[in-house]
Coordinates of C-alpha atoms in Angstrom, one line a residue:
Chain A
M7 CA 33.8 -51.0 -10.8
Y8 CA 30.2 -52.0 -11.2
L9 CA 29.3 -52.3 -14.5
R10 CA 25.5 -52.6 -15.8
P11 CA 25.7 -54.4 -18.9
T12 CA 22.3 -54.1 -21.2
T13 CA 23.1 -56.5 -24.1
L14 CA 25.1 -59.5 -24.2
D15 CA 28.1 -58.5 -26.3
Q16 CA 28.4 -56.0 -23.6
A17 CA 28.6 -57.8 -21.1
V18 CA 30.3 -60.3 -22.1
D19 CA 32.8 -57.7 -23.2
A20 CA 32.6 -56.2 -19.2
L21 CA 33.6 -60.3 -18.1
E22 CA 37.1 -59.8 -21.3
H23 CA 38.0 -56.7 -19.8
H24 CA 38.1 -56.8 -16.0
R25 CA 38.2 -60.0 -13.2
A26 CA 34.7 -59.6 -12.3
Q27 CA 32.6 -61.3 -10.3
V28 CA 29.1 -61.7 -12.0
L29 CA 25.8 -60.5 -10.1
A30 CA 22.4 -61.5 -10.9
G31 CA 19.7 -62.4 -8.1
G32 CA 22.4 -61.3 -6.3
T33 CA 20.8 -63.9 -3.5
D34 CA 24.0 -65.5 -3.1
F35 CA 26.4 -62.4 -4.0
Y36 CA 25.3 -60.4 -1.2
P37 CA 25.8 -62.6 1.8
A38 CA 28.4 -63.5 0.9
L39 CA 29.6 -59.6 1.0
G40 CA 28.4 -59.0 4.4
E41 CA 29.6 -55.4 5.8
R42 CA 32.4 -54.8 2.9
L43 CA 32.8 -53.6 -0.4
P44 CA 33.5 -55.7 -2.6
S45 CA 36.8 -56.5 -3.5
T46 CA 36.8 -56.8 -7.1
P47 CA 34.5 -55.2 -10.0
V48 CA 31.0 -56.3 -10.7
V49 CA 29.4 -57.2 -13.7
D50 CA 25.4 -56.8 -12.8
I51 CA 23.6 -58.7 -16.0
T52 CA 20.6 -57.8 -14.5
A53 CA 19.8 -55.3 -17.2
V54 CA 20.4 -57.8 -19.9
A55 CA 16.8 -58.6 -21.1
E56 CA 18.3 -62.0 -23.3
L57 CA 18.8 -63.3 -20.8
K58 CA 15.6 -64.0 -20.0
G59 CA 12.5 -66.2 -20.0
I60 CA 12.1 -70.0 -20.7
S61 CA 11.5 -70.8 -24.7
V62 CA 10.8 -74.3 -26.5
H63 CA 12.4 -75.7 -29.2
E64 CA 12.3 -78.5 -32.0
T65 CA 14.6 -80.8 -30.0
F66 CA 14.7 -78.9 -26.9
F67 CA 13.6 -76.4 -23.8
R68 CA 15.6 -72.7 -23.2
I69 CA 15.5 -72.0 -20.2
G70 CA 17.3 -68.3 -20.4
G71 CA 20.1 -68.2 -16.9
L72 CA 18.6 -65.7 -15.5
T73 CA 15.1 -66.6 -15.0
T74 CA 13.6 -66.2 -11.7
W75 CA 12.6 -69.3 -9.6
S76 CA 9.0 -67.0 -10.1
E77 CA 9.1 -67.0 -13.7
L78 CA 9.9 -70.6 -14.2
L79 CA 7.1 -71.8 -11.1
A80 CA 4.3 -70.3 -14.1
A81 CA 5.6 -71.6 -16.0
Q82 CA 3.8 -73.9 -18.8
L83 CA 5.8 -77.4 -19.1
P84 CA 5.6 -80.6 -18.8
P85 CA 5.7 -83.3 -17.2
C86 CA 8.7 -83.5 -16.4
F87 CA 9.5 -80.5 -15.5
D88 CA 7.2 -80.8 -12.1
A89 CA 10.4 -82.5 -10.1
L90 CA 12.1 -79.0 -10.6
K91 CA 8.7 -76.5 -9.9
S92 CA 8.9 -79.1 -6.9
A93 CA 12.9 -77.2 -6.4
A94 CA 12.0 -73.9 -7.3
R95 CA 9.2 -73.9 -4.5
E96 CA 11.8 -74.7 -2.0
I97 CA 14.4 -72.4 -2.8
G98 CA 13.7 -69.7 0.0
G99 CA 10.7 -68.5 0.8
V100 CA 9.1 -65.9 -2.1
Q101 CA 11.0 -63.2 -2.2
I102 CA 14.2 -65.5 -3.1
Q103 CA 12.1 -66.9 -5.7
N104 CA 11.3 -63.8 -6.7
R105 CA 15.0 -62.7 -6.9
G106 CA 16.6 -66.1 -7.4
T107 CA 17.9 -67.5 -10.9
V108 CA 19.2 -70.6 -12.3
A109 CA 22.4 -69.6 -13.2
G110 CA 23.3 -68.5 -9.9
N111 CA 21.8 -71.3 -8.2
L112 CA 23.9 -73.2 -10.9
C113 CA 26.9 -71.2 -11.3
N114 CA 27.5 -71.2 -7.3
A115 CA 27.0 -74.2 -7.0
S116 CA 26.6 -75.1 -3.2
P117 CA 25.6 -78.9 -3.0
A118 CA 23.0 -78.7 -1.7
A119 CA 21.3 -76.1 -4.6
D120 CA 18.3 -77.6 -5.4
S121 CA 17.9 -76.8 -8.4
V122 CA 21.0 -79.4 -9.0
P123 CA 19.7 -82.6 -9.5
P124 CA 16.1 -81.9 -10.9
L125 CA 18.7 -80.6 -13.5
L126 CA 20.9 -83.9 -13.8
A127 CA 18.2 -86.3 -13.9
L128 CA 17.7 -84.1 -17.3
D129 CA 20.1 -84.2 -19.5
A130 CA 20.6 -80.7 -18.5
E131 CA 23.1 -79.0 -20.3
V132 CA 24.1 -75.5 -20.0
E133 CA 26.0 -72.5 -22.7
L134 CA 28.7 -70.6 -22.1
V135 CA 29.6 -67.9 -23.8
S136 CA 32.4 -65.7 -24.2
I137 CA 33.9 -62.8 -26.9
G138 CA 35.7 -66.0 -28.1
G139 CA 32.4 -67.6 -28.9
R140 CA 29.5 -70.1 -27.3
R141 CA 30.5 -72.9 -26.1
G142 CA 27.5 -75.8 -24.3
V143 CA 29.0 -78.0 -21.2
L144 CA 26.5 -80.5 -19.2
L145 CA 25.5 -79.8 -16.6
A146 CA 26.9 -83.6 -15.1
D147 CA 30.2 -82.2 -15.7
F148 CA 29.9 -77.9 -15.4
I149 CA 30.0 -78.8 -11.4
V150 CA 33.4 -80.1 -10.6
G151 CA 33.2 -79.8 -7.1
S152 CA 32.0 -78.0 -3.7
R153 CA 31.4 -74.4 -5.8
K154 CA 33.8 -75.4 -8.1
T155 CA 32.3 -75.5 -11.8
L156 CA 34.0 -75.1 -15.6
R157 CA 33.1 -71.2 -16.2
R158 CA 35.7 -68.5 -17.2
A159 CA 36.3 -65.8 -15.7
D160 CA 36.0 -64.2 -18.6
E161 CA 32.2 -66.8 -19.5
L162 CA 28.8 -65.9 -19.1
L163 CA 26.0 -69.1 -18.5
T164 CA 23.3 -67.8 -20.6
A165 CA 21.3 -70.3 -20.8
V166 CA 21.0 -74.3 -19.6
I167 CA 19.0 -76.8 -21.7
V168 CA 16.8 -79.3 -21.5
P169 CA 17.0 -82.5 -24.2
R170 CA 13.5 -83.0 -25.2
V171 CA 13.7 -87.1 -25.1
V172 CA 11.4 -87.0 -21.6
E173 CA 9.2 -84.6 -21.6
N174 CA 5.9 -86.5 -20.8
A175 CA 8.0 -88.5 -18.0
R176 CA 7.1 -88.1 -14.6
S177 CA 9.0 -86.5 -12.2
V178 CA 9.0 -85.9 -8.7
F179 CA 11.3 -83.8 -5.4
L180 CA 12.1 -84.1 -2.1
K181 CA 13.7 -82.9 -0.2
L182 CA 14.8 -83.3 3.5
G183 CA 15.5 -80.8 5.8
A184 CA 14.5 -79.2 9.2
R185 CA 11.9 -77.7 8.8
R186 CA 9.2 -77.0 6.4
Y187 CA 10.3 -73.8 4.7
L188 CA 13.3 -71.8 4.3
V189 CA 15.5 -74.2 4.6
I190 CA 18.8 -75.7 3.9
S191 CA 18.4 -79.8 2.8
I192 CA 19.9 -82.6 4.8
A193 CA 18.8 -84.9 1.6
M194 CA 17.7 -84.5 -1.7
V195 CA 16.6 -86.6 -4.5
A196 CA 15.5 -86.1 -7.6
I197 CA 13.8 -89.4 -10.2
V198 CA 12.4 -88.4 -14.0
L199 CA 11.0 -92.2 -14.8
A200 CA 9.9 -92.6 -18.3
V201 CA 8.0 -96.0 -19.2
D202 CA 6.8 -98.0 -22.2
E203 CA 3.4 -98.9 -23.4
Q204 CA 4.4 -102.4 -21.2
R205 CA 4.4 -99.6 -18.6
R206 CA 7.8 -101.2 -18.2
I207 CA 10.7 -98.6 -17.0
R208 CA 11.8 -97.4 -20.6
D209 CA 14.3 -94.7 -19.5
I210 CA 15.1 -93.5 -15.8
R211 CA 17.5 -91.0 -14.2
I212 CA 17.6 -91.0 -10.4
A213 CA 20.0 -87.8 -8.5
V214 CA 20.8 -87.2 -4.9
G215 CA 21.8 -83.2 -3.2
S216 CA 23.7 -82.8 -0.7
C217 CA 25.3 -86.3 -0.3
S218 CA 28.2 -85.6 -1.4
A219 CA 30.7 -82.4 -2.6
R220 CA 28.7 -81.8 -6.0
A221 CA 25.7 -84.2 -6.4
Q222 CA 25.4 -86.9 -8.9
R223 CA 23.4 -89.7 -10.6
L224 CA 22.8 -92.6 -9.4
R225 CA 23.7 -94.6 -12.9
E226 CA 24.3 -98.5 -11.3
L227 CA 20.5 -97.6 -10.1
E228 CA 19.4 -96.4 -12.8
Q229 CA 20.1 -99.4 -14.9
F230 CA 19.7 -101.8 -12.1
L231 CA 15.8 -100.4 -12.7
T232 CA 16.1 -99.7 -16.1
G233 CA 13.2 -102.3 -18.0
R234 CA 12.2 -103.4 -15.1
P235 CA 7.5 -103.3 -14.9
A236 CA 7.6 -99.6 -12.4
Q237 CA 4.3 -101.0 -10.4
A238 CA 4.2 -101.1 -6.3
R239 CA 6.9 -102.4 -4.3
L240 CA 9.6 -100.6 -6.8
D241 CA 10.5 -99.0 -3.8
A242 CA 11.6 -102.5 -2.2
L243 CA 13.9 -103.0 -4.7
V244 CA 16.8 -100.3 -4.0
M245 CA 18.8 -101.2 -1.5
P246 CA 21.9 -99.5 0.3
E247 CA 24.1 -100.5 -1.6
H248 CA 22.1 -98.3 -4.2
V249 CA 23.3 -95.5 -2.6
K250 CA 27.1 -96.4 -1.6
S251 CA 28.1 -93.8 -4.2
L252 CA 27.4 -91.4 -2.8
S253 CA 30.4 -89.4 -0.2
P254 CA 28.1 -87.6 2.8
I255 CA 30.1 -85.5 5.5
D256 CA 29.2 -84.1 9.1
D257 CA 28.5 -80.6 8.7
V258 CA 26.0 -78.5 11.0
R259 CA 22.1 -80.4 9.6
A260 CA 22.6 -83.3 10.1
T261 CA 26.2 -86.6 10.2
A262 CA 26.9 -88.4 7.0
A263 CA 26.1 -91.7 8.2
Y264 CA 22.5 -89.8 9.2
R265 CA 22.1 -88.7 5.2
S266 CA 23.1 -91.9 4.1
D267 CA 20.0 -93.3 5.0
A268 CA 17.9 -90.3 4.4
A269 CA 18.7 -90.5 0.8
L270 CA 18.2 -94.0 0.5
I271 CA 14.6 -93.3 2.0
L272 CA 14.6 -90.7 0.3
V273 CA 15.5 -92.7 -3.3
R274 CA 12.2 -95.2 -2.0
R275 CA 10.1 -93.0 -2.1
A276 CA 9.8 -90.5 -5.1
L277 CA 10.6 -93.7 -6.5
Q278 CA 7.2 -95.0 -5.8
M279 CA 5.9 -91.2 -6.4
C280 CA 7.0 -91.7 -8.9
A281 CA 6.1 -95.0 -10.8
S282 CA 2.1 -95.1 -9.0
Chain B
M4 CA 42.1 -49.9 7.0
N5 CA 42.4 -50.2 3.1
E6 CA 38.8 -51.2 3.1
D7 CA 37.5 -48.8 6.5
H8 CA 39.2 -46.3 3.8
D9 CA 36.8 -47.2 0.9
L10 CA 33.3 -47.8 3.0
K11 CA 34.4 -43.7 4.1
R12 CA 35.1 -42.4 0.8
T13 CA 33.2 -44.1 -0.7
D14 CA 30.4 -42.8 1.4
D15 CA 30.9 -40.3 1.7
P16 CA 29.5 -37.7 -1.9
C17 CA 26.0 -40.6 -0.9
S18 CA 24.9 -39.2 2.6
R19 CA 26.1 -35.6 2.1
V20 CA 23.6 -35.5 -1.2
S21 CA 21.4 -37.4 1.1
R22 CA 21.2 -35.1 4.1
R23 CA 21.2 -32.0 1.4
G24 CA 18.4 -34.4 -1.3
F25 CA 16.6 -34.8 1.6
L26 CA 16.2 -32.0 3.3
E27 CA 15.1 -31.0 -0.4
S28 CA 12.4 -34.2 -0.7
V29 CA 9.7 -33.6 1.8
G30 CA 7.2 -32.3 1.4
V31 CA 8.0 -32.3 -2.5
G32 CA 9.4 -35.8 -3.6
M33 CA 12.0 -34.8 -5.8
T34 CA 15.1 -35.7 -4.1
G35 CA 18.5 -33.8 -4.9
I36 CA 17.8 -32.5 -8.6
A37 CA 19.8 -29.7 -7.6
V38 CA 22.5 -31.1 -7.5
A39 CA 22.2 -33.2 -10.7
S40 CA 23.3 -30.1 -13.0
N41 CA 26.6 -29.9 -10.9
L42 CA 27.3 -34.2 -13.4
S43 CA 28.9 -34.5 -15.9
A44 CA 27.9 -37.0 -18.2
Q45 CA 28.6 -40.2 -18.4
D46 CA 28.2 -43.3 -20.6
A47 CA 25.2 -45.2 -19.9
E48 CA 26.9 -48.5 -19.5
E49 CA 30.3 -47.8 -17.5
L50 CA 29.4 -46.4 -13.5
T51 CA 32.4 -46.6 -11.2
E52 CA 32.9 -46.4 -8.3
D53 CA 34.9 -43.5 -8.2
A54 CA 32.4 -41.3 -10.9
E55 CA 30.3 -39.6 -9.7
P56 CA 26.9 -41.4 -8.1
K57 CA 24.0 -41.3 -11.0
K58 CA 20.0 -40.1 -12.1
L59 CA 18.0 -42.8 -11.1
S60 CA 13.4 -42.4 -11.0
L61 CA 11.6 -44.7 -9.1
V62 CA 8.1 -44.1 -9.5
I63 CA 7.5 -45.6 -5.4
N64 CA 3.6 -45.9 -4.2
G65 CA 2.5 -44.5 -7.4
R66 CA 4.8 -41.2 -7.6
K67 CA 7.8 -40.2 -9.5
H68 CA 10.7 -39.3 -7.3
M69 CA 14.1 -37.9 -9.0
L70 CA 17.2 -38.9 -7.3
I71 CA 21.4 -38.6 -7.3
V72 CA 22.4 -42.2 -6.0
E73 CA 25.5 -44.5 -6.3
P74 CA 24.7 -47.1 -8.5
R75 CA 25.7 -50.2 -5.6
T76 CA 22.9 -48.3 -3.9
N77 CA 20.0 -50.8 -2.5
L78 CA 16.6 -49.7 -2.8
L79 CA 16.3 -50.4 1.1
Y80 CA 19.1 -47.9 1.5
V81 CA 17.9 -45.6 -0.7
L82 CA 13.9 -46.2 0.5
R83 CA 14.5 -45.3 4.6
E84 CA 17.8 -43.1 3.9
K85 CA 16.9 -40.6 1.1
L86 CA 13.1 -40.9 0.9
G87 CA 13.0 -41.3 4.8
M88 CA 10.0 -43.4 4.3
T89 CA 11.7 -45.8 7.1
G90 CA 8.8 -48.4 7.1
T91 CA 10.3 -50.3 5.7
K92 CA 12.4 -52.3 8.5
P93 CA 15.6 -53.5 7.9
G94 CA 17.1 -56.4 9.9
C95 CA 18.8 -59.1 8.7
E96 CA 20.0 -57.9 5.3
R97 CA 21.2 -60.5 4.1
G98 CA 18.2 -61.7 2.2
E99 CA 16.9 -64.1 5.0
C100 CA 14.1 -62.1 7.4
G101 CA 11.9 -60.5 4.9
A102 CA 12.0 -57.2 7.4
C103 CA 12.6 -55.5 3.9
T104 CA 10.5 -57.1 2.1
V105 CA 8.6 -55.0 -0.4
L106 CA 6.2 -55.1 -3.8
I107 CA 8.2 -54.4 -7.7
D108 CA 5.8 -54.5 -10.3
D109 CA 2.9 -57.0 -7.1
K110 CA 6.1 -59.5 -6.5
S111 CA 7.0 -59.2 -3.1
R112 CA 10.9 -58.5 -3.2
Y113 CA 13.6 -58.1 -0.6
S114 CA 15.1 -54.6 -0.7
C115 CA 18.0 -54.8 0.9
L116 CA 19.0 -58.1 -2.0
T117 CA 18.1 -55.2 -4.8
L118 CA 20.0 -52.5 -5.8
A119 CA 18.1 -49.4 -6.7
F120 CA 19.1 -48.6 -10.5
E121 CA 17.0 -52.4 -10.7
A122 CA 14.3 -51.1 -10.1
D123 CA 14.1 -48.1 -12.1
G124 CA 10.3 -48.2 -14.9
H125 CA 9.0 -50.7 -11.7
D126 CA 5.9 -49.6 -10.1
V127 CA 7.5 -49.6 -6.3
T128 CA 4.9 -50.5 -3.1
T129 CA 5.6 -49.8 0.1
I130 CA 3.6 -49.8 3.1
E131 CA 3.5 -46.7 3.3
G132 CA 1.8 -46.9 0.2
L133 CA -0.8 -49.5 0.8
V134 CA -3.0 -46.1 3.4
H135 CA -5.6 -44.3 1.7
G136 CA -5.4 -40.8 4.0
E137 CA -6.0 -41.7 7.3
K138 CA -7.9 -45.5 6.3
L139 CA -5.7 -48.2 6.3
G140 CA -5.2 -51.0 3.6
V141 CA -6.9 -54.0 4.3
V142 CA -4.2 -56.1 5.4
Q143 CA -2.9 -53.9 7.9
Q144 CA -6.8 -53.8 9.1
A145 CA -6.6 -57.3 9.0
F146 CA -3.4 -57.6 11.3
L147 CA -5.2 -55.4 13.8
E148 CA -7.5 -57.0 14.2
K149 CA -5.9 -60.4 14.9
D150 CA -3.3 -58.7 16.6
A151 CA -0.9 -60.1 14.5
F152 CA 2.1 -58.8 16.5
Q153 CA 4.4 -58.5 19.3
C154 CA 6.7 -56.4 19.3
G155 CA 5.8 -55.5 16.0
Y156 CA 9.0 -54.6 14.0
C157 CA 8.7 -57.5 11.5
T158 CA 5.4 -56.2 10.5
P159 CA 6.0 -53.8 7.7
G160 CA 7.6 -56.6 5.9
Q161 CA 4.9 -59.4 7.1
I162 CA 2.3 -56.6 5.4
M163 CA 3.8 -56.3 2.2
A164 CA 4.5 -59.6 1.6
A165 CA 0.6 -60.8 2.7
E166 CA -0.5 -57.4 0.2
G167 CA 2.2 -59.3 -2.4
L168 CA 0.3 -62.8 -1.6
L169 CA -3.0 -61.6 -1.9
R170 CA -2.4 -59.5 -5.3
S171 CA -1.5 -62.5 -7.1
N172 CA -3.5 -64.9 -5.6
H173 CA -7.4 -63.2 -4.0
D174 CA -8.7 -66.8 -2.5
P175 CA -5.4 -69.1 -1.1
S176 CA -6.4 -71.9 0.3
D177 CA -4.2 -73.0 4.0
E178 CA -1.2 -74.4 2.4
E179 CA -0.6 -72.0 0.0
I180 CA -1.0 -68.8 3.1
R181 CA 1.7 -71.3 4.0
E182 CA 4.6 -70.3 1.4
G183 CA 3.3 -67.0 0.6
M184 CA 4.8 -65.8 4.1
S185 CA 7.6 -68.3 4.5
G186 CA 10.0 -65.5 3.4
N187 CA 9.0 -63.4 6.7
L188 CA 10.3 -63.7 10.0
C189 CA 9.1 -62.8 13.6
R190 CA 11.1 -63.5 16.8
C191 CA 7.9 -62.7 18.4
G192 CA 6.5 -65.8 17.1
A193 CA 3.1 -64.0 16.2
Y194 CA 2.6 -66.5 13.3
Q195 CA -0.8 -67.4 14.4
H196 CA -2.0 -64.7 14.6
I197 CA 0.0 -63.2 11.5
F198 CA -1.5 -66.1 9.6
K199 CA -5.4 -65.3 10.9
A200 CA -4.3 -61.8 9.9
V201 CA -4.1 -63.2 6.3
R202 CA -7.5 -65.6 6.2
R203 CA -8.6 -62.0 7.6
A204 CA -7.2 -59.9 4.9
A205 CA -8.1 -62.8 2.1
E206 CA -12.0 -61.9 3.0
L207 CA -11.9 -57.6 3.8
K208 CA -10.5 -57.9 -0.3
K209 CA -13.5 -59.8 -1.3
E210 CA -15.8 -57.8 0.5
E211 CA -13.8 -54.8 -0.8
G212 CA -13.6 -55.8 -4.4
S213 CA -17.9 -56.6 -4.7
A214 CA -18.6 -53.8 -2.6

């Protein structure tokens, strides 16, 4: 069964009544399907206009779930989104960026999803809608493991909410892959860094992806750095124990030891870029 | 077993319409009109696998085509199998290689990852749409001049990606060309020449614009 709703109400109604898979950009959906036909009903939400676009509100930014990476790249957004934009540029090639959606990347919940570290560093929240209503969940809680989220089968991820608290903070995203383009991350780091008038670190968020079942923030390192002057050689303060909370695995792309090492170096580089 | 059965059952009506539709469409660009009247009216929102295929109108290279397709059909299939426009190539069919690249509203897209229904109401441009009579489009001309292919299979997709890039960016930097072309693979490894061809195409477009 294939359904193509044109409004959000129709979409959540369809999800309520059918145990369906949601089809948005399709960049994960089709490859997973291969030569087979879908084994479950499909709700294609690409015609639901109200899920598209980015809007600015008094206390938050709202990124519609169906917003594509190209649309995000073209949007006028403050510096705290630079890391997310860098990640968007690294998601597949242009054709994938023209197609893949923010909601899809989050719901697919790959440990190597490029958008997750920058959004974690923005303290993003996801908005989930079902016929029962609307609820907000912190992204850090929403992704619970590799390809596992708190989204119920009857819910749609309608938007990502980013609080407007560190708008002019600098932000950087660094990704290590086996080549420059079209590559799945071995390790990646996103940092958002805000300073006070004395150029001391007022607020810092550091998130690492591809180095654990779900991307995670390095909270201890964040606390350790808060209040310190944002100046040259800030990177020298980062020690291997600061990335101990990561739990990288050996796989086809890299060994666990290499990933730990890469994560440490990426954190140092990103920190230096933000502080200088 | 069940899967095979399903595949056959759901593919049948489509390919039947396809062959008939194609014969009718040659030269007139109106595929499947004759079978449209056999369809019962359907809820616009609900389309099931078991139901009859549904009417769709697509604007491809400026020409309107009326089609009847199953909702799950992708644009690549419709272009090649229902409209006979075989310039667009199937490669990986999973959004990695770029051979199937077309433009939708001037943006490059993988037609294998796009449902035909999604293109309804949008302008689709394929490699066939870049030729003006016997005159090649500038990107095609540049690919010829710079010998930007070996086997040629990826070439239509490469040309469409270049066309998409140049429509949004008239004067791309080297880095922007690499980034813009990064969604297209070439197994022969003709990348150096492809890169030169895109740069040449940008020059040709500029000359064309100022002429």
